[in-house]
PDB file of N, CA and C in Angstrom:
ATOM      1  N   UNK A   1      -8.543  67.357 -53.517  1.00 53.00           N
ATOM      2  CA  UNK A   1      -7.809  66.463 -52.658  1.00 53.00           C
ATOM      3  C   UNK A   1      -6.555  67.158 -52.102  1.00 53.00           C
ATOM      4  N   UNK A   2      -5.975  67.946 -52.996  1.00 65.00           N
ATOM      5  CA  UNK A   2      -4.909  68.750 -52.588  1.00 65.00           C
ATOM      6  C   UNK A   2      -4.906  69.923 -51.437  1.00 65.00           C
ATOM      7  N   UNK A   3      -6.297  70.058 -51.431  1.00 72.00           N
ATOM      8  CA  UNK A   3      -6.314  71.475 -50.549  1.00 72.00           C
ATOM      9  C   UNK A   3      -6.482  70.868 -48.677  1.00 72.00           C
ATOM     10  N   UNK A   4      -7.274  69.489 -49.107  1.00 70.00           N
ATOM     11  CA  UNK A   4      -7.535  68.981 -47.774  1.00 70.00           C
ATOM     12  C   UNK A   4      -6.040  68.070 -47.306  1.00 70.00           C
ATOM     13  N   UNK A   5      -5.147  67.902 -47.939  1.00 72.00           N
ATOM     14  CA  UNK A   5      -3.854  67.282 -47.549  1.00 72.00           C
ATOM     15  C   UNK A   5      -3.089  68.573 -46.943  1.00 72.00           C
ATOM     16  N   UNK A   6      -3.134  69.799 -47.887  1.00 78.00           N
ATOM     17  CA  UNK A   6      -2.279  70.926 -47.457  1.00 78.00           C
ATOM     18  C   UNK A   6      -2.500  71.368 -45.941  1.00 78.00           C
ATOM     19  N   UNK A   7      -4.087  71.407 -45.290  1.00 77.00           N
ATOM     20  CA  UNK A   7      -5.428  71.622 -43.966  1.00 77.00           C
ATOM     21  C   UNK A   7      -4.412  70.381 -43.639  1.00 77.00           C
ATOM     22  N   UNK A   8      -3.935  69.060 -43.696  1.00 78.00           N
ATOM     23  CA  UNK A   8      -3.645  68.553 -42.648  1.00 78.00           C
ATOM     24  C   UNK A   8      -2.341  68.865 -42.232  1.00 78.00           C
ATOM     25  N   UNK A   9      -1.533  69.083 -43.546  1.00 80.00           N
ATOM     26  CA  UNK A   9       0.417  69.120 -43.032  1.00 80.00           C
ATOM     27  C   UNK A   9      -0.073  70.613 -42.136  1.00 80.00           C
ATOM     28  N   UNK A  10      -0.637  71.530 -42.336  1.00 79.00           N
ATOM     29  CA  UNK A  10      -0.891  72.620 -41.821  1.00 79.00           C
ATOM     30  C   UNK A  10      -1.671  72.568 -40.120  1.00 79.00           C
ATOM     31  N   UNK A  11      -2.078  72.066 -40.393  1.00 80.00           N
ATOM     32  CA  UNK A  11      -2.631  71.436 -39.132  1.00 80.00           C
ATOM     33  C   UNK A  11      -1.942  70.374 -37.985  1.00 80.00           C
ATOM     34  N   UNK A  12      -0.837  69.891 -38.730  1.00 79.00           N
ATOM     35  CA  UNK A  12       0.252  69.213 -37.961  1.00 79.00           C
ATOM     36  C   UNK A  12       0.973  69.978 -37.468  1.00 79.00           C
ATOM     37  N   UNK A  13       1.565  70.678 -38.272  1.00 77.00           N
ATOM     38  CA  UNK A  13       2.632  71.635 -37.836  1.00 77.00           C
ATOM     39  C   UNK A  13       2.394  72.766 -37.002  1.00 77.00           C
ATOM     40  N   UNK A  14       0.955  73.235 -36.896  1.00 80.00           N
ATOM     41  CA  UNK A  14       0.393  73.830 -36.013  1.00 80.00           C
ATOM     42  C   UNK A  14       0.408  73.573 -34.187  1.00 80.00           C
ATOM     43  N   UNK A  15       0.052  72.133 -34.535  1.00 78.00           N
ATOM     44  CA  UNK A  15       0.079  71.600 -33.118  1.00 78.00           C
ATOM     45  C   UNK A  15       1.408  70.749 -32.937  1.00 78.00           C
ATOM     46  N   UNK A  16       2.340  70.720 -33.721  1.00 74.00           N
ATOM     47  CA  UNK A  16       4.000  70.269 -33.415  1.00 74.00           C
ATOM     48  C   UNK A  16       4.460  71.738 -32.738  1.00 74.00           C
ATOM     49  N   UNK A  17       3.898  73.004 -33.499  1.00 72.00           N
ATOM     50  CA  UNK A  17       4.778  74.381 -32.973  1.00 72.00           C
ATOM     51  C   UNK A  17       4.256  74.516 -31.516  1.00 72.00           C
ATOM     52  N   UNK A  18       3.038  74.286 -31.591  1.00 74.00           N
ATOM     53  CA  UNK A  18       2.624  74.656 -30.006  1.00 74.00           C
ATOM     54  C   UNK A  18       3.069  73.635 -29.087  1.00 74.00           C
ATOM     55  N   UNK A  19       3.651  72.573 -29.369  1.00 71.00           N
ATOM     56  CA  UNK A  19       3.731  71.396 -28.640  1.00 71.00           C
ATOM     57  C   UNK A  19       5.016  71.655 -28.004  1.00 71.00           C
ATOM     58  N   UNK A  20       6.223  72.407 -29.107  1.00 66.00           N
ATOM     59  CA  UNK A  20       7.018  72.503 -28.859  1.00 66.00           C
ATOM     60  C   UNK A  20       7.370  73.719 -27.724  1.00 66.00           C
ATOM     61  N   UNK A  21       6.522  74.438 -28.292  1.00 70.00           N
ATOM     62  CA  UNK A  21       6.723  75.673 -27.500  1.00 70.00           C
ATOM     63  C   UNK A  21       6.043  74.961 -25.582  1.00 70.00           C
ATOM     64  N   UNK A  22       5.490  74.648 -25.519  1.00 69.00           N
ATOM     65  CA  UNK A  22       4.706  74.385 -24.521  1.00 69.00           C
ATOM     66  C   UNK A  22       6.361  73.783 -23.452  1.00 69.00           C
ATOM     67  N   UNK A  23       6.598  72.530 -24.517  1.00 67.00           N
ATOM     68  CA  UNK A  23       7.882  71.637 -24.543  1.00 67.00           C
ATOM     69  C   UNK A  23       8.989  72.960 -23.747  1.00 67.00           C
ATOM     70  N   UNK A  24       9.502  73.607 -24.803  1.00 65.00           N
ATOM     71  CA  UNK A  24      10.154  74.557 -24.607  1.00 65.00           C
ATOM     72  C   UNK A  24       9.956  75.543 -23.304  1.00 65.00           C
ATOM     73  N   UNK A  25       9.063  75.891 -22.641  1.00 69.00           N
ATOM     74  CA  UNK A  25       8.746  76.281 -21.415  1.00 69.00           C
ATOM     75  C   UNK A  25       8.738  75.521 -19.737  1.00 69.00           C
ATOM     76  N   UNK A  26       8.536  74.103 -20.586  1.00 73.00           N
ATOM     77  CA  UNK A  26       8.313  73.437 -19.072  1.00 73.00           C
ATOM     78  C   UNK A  26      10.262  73.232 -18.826  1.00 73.00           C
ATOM     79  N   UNK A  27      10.757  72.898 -19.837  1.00 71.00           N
ATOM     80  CA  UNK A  27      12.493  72.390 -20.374  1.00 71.00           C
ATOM     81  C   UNK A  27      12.988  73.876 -19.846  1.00 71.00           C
ATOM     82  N   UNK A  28      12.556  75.048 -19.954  1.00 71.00           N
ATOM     83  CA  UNK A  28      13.078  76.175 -19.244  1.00 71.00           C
ATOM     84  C   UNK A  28      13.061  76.044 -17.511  1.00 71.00           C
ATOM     85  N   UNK A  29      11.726  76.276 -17.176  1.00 76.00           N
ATOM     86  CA  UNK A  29      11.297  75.846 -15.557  1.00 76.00           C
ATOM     87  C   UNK A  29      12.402  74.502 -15.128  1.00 76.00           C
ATOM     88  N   UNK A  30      12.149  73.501 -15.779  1.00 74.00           N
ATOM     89  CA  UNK A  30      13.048  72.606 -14.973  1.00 74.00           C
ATOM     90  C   UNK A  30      14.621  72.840 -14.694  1.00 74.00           C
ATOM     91  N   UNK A  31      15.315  73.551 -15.964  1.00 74.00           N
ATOM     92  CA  UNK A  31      16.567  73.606 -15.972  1.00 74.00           C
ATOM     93  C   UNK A  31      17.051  74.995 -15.100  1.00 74.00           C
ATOM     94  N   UNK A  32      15.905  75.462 -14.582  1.00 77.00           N
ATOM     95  CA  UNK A  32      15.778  76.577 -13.709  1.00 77.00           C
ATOM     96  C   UNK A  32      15.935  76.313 -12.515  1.00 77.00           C
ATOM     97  N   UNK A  33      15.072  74.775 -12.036  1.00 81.00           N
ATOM     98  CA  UNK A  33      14.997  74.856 -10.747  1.00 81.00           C
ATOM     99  C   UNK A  33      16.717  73.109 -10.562  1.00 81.00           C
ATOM    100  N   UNK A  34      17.141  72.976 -11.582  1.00 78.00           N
ATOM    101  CA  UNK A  34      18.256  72.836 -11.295  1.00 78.00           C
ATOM    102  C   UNK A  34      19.286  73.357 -11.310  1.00 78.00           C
ATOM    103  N   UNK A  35      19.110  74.296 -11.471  1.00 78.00           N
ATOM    104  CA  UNK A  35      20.740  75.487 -11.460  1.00 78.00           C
ATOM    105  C   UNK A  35      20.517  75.969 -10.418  1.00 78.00           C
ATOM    106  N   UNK A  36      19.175  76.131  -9.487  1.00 84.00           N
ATOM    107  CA  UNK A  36      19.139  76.611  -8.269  1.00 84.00           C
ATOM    108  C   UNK A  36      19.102  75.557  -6.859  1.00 84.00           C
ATOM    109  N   UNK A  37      19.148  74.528  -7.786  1.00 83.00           N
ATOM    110  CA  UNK A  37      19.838  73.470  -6.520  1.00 83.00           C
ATOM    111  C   UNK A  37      21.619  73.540  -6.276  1.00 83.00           C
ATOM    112  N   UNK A  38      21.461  73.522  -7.733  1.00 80.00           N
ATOM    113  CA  UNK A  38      23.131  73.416  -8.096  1.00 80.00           C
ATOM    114  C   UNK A  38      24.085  74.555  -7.243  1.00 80.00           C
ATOM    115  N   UNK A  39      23.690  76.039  -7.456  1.00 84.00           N
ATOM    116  CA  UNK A  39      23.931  77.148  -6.437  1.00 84.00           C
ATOM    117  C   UNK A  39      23.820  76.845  -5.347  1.00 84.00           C
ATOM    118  N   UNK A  40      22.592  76.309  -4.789  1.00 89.00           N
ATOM    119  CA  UNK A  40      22.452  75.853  -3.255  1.00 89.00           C
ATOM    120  C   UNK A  40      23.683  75.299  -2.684  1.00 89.00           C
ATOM    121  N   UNK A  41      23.947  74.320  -3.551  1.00 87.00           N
ATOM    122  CA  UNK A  41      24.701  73.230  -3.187  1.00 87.00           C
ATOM    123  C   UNK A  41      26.644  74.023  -3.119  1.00 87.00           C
ATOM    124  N   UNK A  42      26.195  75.117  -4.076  1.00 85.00           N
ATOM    125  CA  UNK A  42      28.055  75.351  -3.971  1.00 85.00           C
ATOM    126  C   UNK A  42      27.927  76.518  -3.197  1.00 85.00           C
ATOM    127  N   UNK A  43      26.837  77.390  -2.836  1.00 90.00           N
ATOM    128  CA  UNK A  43      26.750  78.012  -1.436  1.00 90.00           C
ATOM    129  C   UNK A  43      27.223  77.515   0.045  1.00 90.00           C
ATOM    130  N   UNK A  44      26.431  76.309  -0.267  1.00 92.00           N
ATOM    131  CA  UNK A  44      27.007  75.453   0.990  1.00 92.00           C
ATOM    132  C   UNK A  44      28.441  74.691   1.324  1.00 92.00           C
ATOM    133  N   UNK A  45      28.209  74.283   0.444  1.00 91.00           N
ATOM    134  CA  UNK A  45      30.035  73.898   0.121  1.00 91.00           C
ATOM    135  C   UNK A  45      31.013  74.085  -0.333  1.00 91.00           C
ATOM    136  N   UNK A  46      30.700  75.039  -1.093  1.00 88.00           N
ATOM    137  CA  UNK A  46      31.886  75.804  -1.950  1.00 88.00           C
ATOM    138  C   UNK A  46      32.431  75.676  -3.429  1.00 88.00           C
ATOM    139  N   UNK A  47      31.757  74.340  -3.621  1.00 84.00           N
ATOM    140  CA  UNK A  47      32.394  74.228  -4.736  1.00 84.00           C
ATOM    141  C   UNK A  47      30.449  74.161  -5.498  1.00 84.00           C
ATOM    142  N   UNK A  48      30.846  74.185  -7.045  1.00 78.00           N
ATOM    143  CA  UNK A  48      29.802  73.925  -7.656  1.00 78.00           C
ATOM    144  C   UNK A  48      29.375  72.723  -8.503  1.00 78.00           C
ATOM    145  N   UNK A  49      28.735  71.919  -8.268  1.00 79.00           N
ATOM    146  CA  UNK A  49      28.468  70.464  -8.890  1.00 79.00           C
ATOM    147  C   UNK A  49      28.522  69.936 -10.049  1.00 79.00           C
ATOM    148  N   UNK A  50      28.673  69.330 -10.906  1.00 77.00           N
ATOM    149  CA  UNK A  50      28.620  69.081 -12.099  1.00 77.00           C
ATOM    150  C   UNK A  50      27.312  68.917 -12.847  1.00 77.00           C
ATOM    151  N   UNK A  51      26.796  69.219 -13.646  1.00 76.00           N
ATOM    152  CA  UNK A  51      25.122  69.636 -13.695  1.00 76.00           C
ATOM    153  C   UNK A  51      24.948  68.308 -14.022  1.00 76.00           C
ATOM    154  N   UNK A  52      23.797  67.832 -13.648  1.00 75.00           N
ATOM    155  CA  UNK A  52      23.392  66.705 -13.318  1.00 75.00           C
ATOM    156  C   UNK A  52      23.142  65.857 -14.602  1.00 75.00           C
ATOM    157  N   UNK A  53      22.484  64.242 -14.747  1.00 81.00           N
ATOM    158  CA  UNK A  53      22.389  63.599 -16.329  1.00 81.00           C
ATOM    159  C   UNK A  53      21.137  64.055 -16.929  1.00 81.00           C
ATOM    160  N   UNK A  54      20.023  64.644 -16.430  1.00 76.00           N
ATOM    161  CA  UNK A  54      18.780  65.325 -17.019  1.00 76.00           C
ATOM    162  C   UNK A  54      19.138  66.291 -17.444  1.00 76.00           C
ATOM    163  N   UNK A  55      19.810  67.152 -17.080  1.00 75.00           N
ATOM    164  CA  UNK A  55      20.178  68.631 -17.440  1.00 75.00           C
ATOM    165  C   UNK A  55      20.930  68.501 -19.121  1.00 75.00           C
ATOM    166  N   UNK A  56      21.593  67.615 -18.890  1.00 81.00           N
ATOM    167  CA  UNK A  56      23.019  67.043 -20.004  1.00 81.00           C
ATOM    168  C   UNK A  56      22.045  66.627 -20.773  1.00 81.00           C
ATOM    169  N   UNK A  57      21.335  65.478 -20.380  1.00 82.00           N
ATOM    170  CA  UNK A  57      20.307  64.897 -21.317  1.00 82.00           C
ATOM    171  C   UNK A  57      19.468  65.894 -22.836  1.00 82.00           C
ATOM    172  N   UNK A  58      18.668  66.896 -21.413  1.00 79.00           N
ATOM    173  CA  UNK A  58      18.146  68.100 -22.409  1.00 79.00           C
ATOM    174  C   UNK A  58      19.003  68.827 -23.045  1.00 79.00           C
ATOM    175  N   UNK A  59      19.934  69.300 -22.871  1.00 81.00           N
ATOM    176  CA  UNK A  59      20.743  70.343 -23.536  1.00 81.00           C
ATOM    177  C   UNK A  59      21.137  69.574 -24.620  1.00 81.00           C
ATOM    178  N   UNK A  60      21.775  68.523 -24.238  1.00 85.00           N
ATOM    179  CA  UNK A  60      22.254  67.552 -25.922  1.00 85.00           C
ATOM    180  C   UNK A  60      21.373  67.211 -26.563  1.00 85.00           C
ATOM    181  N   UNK A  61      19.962  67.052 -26.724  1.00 83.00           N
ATOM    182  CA  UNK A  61      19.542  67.238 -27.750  1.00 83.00           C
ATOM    183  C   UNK A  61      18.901  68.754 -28.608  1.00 83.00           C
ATOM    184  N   UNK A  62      19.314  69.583 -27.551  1.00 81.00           N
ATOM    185  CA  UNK A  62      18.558  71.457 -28.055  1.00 81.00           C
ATOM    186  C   UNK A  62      20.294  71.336 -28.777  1.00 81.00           C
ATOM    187  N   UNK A  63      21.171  70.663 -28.546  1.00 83.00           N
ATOM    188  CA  UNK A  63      22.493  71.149 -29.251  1.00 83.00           C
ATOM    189  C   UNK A  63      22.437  70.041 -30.594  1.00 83.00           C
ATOM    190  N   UNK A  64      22.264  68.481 -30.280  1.00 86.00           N
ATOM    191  CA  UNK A  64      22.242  67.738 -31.221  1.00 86.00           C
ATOM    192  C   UNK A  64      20.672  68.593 -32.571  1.00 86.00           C
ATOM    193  N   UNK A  65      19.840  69.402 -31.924  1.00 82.00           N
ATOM    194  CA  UNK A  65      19.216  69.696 -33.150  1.00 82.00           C
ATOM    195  C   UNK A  65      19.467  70.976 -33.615  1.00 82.00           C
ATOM    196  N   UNK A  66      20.753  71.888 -33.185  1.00 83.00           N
ATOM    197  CA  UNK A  66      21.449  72.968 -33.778  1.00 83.00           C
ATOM    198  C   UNK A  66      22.478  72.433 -34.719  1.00 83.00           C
ATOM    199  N   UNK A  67      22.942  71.536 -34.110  1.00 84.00           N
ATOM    200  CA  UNK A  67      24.118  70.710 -35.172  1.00 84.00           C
ATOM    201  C   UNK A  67      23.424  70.074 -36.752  1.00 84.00           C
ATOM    202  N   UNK A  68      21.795  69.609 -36.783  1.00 85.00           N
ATOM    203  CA  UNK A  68      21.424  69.333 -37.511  1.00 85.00           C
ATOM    204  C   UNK A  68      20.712  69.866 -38.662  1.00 85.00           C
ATOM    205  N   UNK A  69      20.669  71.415 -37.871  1.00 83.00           N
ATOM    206  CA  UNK A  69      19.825  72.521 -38.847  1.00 83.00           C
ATOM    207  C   UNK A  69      21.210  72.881 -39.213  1.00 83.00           C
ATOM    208  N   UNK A  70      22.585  72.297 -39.140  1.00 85.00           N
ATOM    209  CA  UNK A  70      23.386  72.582 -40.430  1.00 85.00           C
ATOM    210  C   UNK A  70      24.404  73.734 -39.489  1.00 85.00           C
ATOM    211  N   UNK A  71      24.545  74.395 -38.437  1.00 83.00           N
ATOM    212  CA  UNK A  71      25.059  75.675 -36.995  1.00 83.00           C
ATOM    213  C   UNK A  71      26.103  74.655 -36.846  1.00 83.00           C
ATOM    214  N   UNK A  72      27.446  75.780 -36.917  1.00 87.00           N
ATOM    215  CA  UNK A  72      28.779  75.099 -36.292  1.00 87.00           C
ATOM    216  C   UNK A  72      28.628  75.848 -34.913  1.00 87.00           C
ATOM    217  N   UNK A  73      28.668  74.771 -34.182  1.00 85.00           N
ATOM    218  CA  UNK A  73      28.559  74.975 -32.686  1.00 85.00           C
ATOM    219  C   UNK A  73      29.476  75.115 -32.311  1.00 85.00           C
ATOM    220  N   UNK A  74      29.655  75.645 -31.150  1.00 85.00           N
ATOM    221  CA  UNK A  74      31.438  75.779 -30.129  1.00 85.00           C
ATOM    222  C   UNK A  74      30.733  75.341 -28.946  1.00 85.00           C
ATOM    223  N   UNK A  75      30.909  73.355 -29.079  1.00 83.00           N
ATOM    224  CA  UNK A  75      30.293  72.952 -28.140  1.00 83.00           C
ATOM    225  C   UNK A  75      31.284  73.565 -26.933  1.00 83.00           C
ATOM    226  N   UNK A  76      31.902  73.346 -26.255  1.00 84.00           N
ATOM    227  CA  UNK A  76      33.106  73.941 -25.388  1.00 84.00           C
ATOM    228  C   UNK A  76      32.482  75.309 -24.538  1.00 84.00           C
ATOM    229  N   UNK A  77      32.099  76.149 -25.154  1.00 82.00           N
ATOM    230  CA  UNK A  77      31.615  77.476 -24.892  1.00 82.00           C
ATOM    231  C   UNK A  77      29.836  77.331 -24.647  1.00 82.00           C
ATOM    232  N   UNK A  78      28.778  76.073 -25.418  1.00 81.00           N
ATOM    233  CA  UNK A  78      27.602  75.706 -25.194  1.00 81.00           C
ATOM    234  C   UNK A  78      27.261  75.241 -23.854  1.00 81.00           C
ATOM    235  N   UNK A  79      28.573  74.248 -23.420  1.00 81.00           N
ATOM    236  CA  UNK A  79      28.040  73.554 -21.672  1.00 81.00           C
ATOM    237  C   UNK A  79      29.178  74.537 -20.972  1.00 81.00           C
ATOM    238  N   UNK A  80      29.892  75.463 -21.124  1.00 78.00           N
ATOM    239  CA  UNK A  80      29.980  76.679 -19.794  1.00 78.00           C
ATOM    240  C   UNK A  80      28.824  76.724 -20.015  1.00 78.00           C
ATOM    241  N   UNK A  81      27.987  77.261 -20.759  1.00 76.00           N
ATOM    242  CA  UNK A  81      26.801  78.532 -20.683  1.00 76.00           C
ATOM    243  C   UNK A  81      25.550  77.249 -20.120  1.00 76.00           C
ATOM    244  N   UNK A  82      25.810  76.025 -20.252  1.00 76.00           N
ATOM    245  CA  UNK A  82      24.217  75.505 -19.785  1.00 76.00           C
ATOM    246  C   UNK A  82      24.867  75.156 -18.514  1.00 76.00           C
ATOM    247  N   UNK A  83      26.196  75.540 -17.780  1.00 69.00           N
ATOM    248  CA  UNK A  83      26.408  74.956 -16.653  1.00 69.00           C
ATOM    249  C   UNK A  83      25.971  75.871 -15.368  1.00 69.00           C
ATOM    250  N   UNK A  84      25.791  77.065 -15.976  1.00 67.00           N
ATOM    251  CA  UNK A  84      25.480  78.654 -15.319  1.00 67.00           C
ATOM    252  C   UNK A  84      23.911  78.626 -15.785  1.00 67.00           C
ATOM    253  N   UNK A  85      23.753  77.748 -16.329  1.00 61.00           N
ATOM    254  CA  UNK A  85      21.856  77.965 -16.754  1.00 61.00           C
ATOM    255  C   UNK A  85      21.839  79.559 -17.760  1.00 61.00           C
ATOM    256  N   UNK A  86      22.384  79.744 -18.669  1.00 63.00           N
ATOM    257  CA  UNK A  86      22.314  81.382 -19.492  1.00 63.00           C
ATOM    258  C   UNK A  86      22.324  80.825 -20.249  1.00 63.00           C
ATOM    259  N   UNK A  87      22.283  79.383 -20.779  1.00 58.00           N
ATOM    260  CA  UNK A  87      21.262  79.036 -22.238  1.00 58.00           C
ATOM    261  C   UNK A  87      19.978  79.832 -23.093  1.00 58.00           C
ATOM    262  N   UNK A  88      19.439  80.428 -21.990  1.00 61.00           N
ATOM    263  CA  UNK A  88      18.427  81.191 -22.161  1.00 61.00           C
ATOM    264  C   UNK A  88      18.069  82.377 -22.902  1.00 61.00           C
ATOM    265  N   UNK A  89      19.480  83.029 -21.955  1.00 67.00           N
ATOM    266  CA  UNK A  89      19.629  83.949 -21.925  1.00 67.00           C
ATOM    267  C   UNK A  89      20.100  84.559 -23.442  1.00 67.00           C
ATOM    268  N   UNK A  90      20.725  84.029 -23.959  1.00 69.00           N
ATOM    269  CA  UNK A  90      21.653  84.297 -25.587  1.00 69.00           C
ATOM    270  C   UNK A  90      20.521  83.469 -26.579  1.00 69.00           C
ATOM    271  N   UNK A  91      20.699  83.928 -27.934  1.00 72.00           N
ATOM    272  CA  UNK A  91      20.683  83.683 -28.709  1.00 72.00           C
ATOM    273  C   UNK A  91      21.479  82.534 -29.822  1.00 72.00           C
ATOM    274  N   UNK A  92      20.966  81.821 -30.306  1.00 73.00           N
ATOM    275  CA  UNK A  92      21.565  80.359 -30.979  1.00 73.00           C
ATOM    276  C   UNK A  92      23.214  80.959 -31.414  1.00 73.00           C
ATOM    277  N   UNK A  93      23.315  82.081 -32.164  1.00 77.00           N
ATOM    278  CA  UNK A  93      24.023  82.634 -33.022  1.00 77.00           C
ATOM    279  C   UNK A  93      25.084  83.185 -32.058  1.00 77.00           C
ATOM    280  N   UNK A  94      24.688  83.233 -30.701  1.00 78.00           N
ATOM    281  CA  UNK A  94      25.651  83.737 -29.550  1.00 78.00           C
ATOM    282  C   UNK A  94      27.015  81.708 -29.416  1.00 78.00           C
ATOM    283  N   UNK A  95      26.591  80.963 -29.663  1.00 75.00           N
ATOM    284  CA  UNK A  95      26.814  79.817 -29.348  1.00 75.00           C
ATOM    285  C   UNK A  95      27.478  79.571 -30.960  1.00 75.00           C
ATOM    286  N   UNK A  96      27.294  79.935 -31.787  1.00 80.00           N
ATOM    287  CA  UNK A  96      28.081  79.525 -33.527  1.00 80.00           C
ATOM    288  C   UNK A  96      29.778  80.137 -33.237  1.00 80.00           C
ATOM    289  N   UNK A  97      30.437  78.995 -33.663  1.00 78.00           N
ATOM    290  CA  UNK A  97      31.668  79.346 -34.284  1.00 78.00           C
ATOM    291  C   UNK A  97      31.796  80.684 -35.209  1.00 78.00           C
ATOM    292  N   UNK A  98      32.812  81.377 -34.891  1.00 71.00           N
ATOM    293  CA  UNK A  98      33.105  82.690 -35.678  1.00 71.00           C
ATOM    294  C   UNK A  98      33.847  82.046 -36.631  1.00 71.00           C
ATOM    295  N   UNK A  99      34.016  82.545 -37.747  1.00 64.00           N
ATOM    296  CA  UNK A  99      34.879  82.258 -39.116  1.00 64.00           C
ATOM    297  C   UNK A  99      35.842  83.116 -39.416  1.00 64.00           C
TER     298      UNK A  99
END
């Protein structure tokens, strides 16, 4: 009984990782093609926009689930970097409070 419970948590988590990852790619593309509106927009006018409530939306929870795996964040220094879209670009550990 034990081996066929272990085949399912294993089998969950299989298709949670790919789900996420999948998750994780389309959440890249989109926040892509709003930083390139966002540029558009301060090309044209000069100034640069305030990133929009979807953008904010996603990022607070990729930050609300760094805060929960226990990561002192430097939120402050997290939305410069998702306001330029280089979320990407760095590493979680680029975004942790120094001690």
């Amino acid at each position: 009984m034990g081996i066929i419970s272990n085949l399912k948590k294993d089998l969950a988590n299989a298709k949670r990782n790919k789900a996420a990852k999948i998750n994780g790619k389309n959440l890249k593309g989109i926040l892509k093609k709003f930083k390139e509106e966002r540029d558009r927009i301060e090309k044209e006018t000069g100034k640069r926009p305030q990133i929009d409530d979807t953008t904010q939306m996603f990022m607070q929870k990729i930050l609300n689930e760094w805060l929960s795996e226990g990561k002192e964040i430097d939120e402050q220094k997290f939305w410069i970097e998702v306001d330029y879209n280089r979320q990407f670009e760095n590493p979680v550990e680029f975004y942790e409070r120094k001690r």
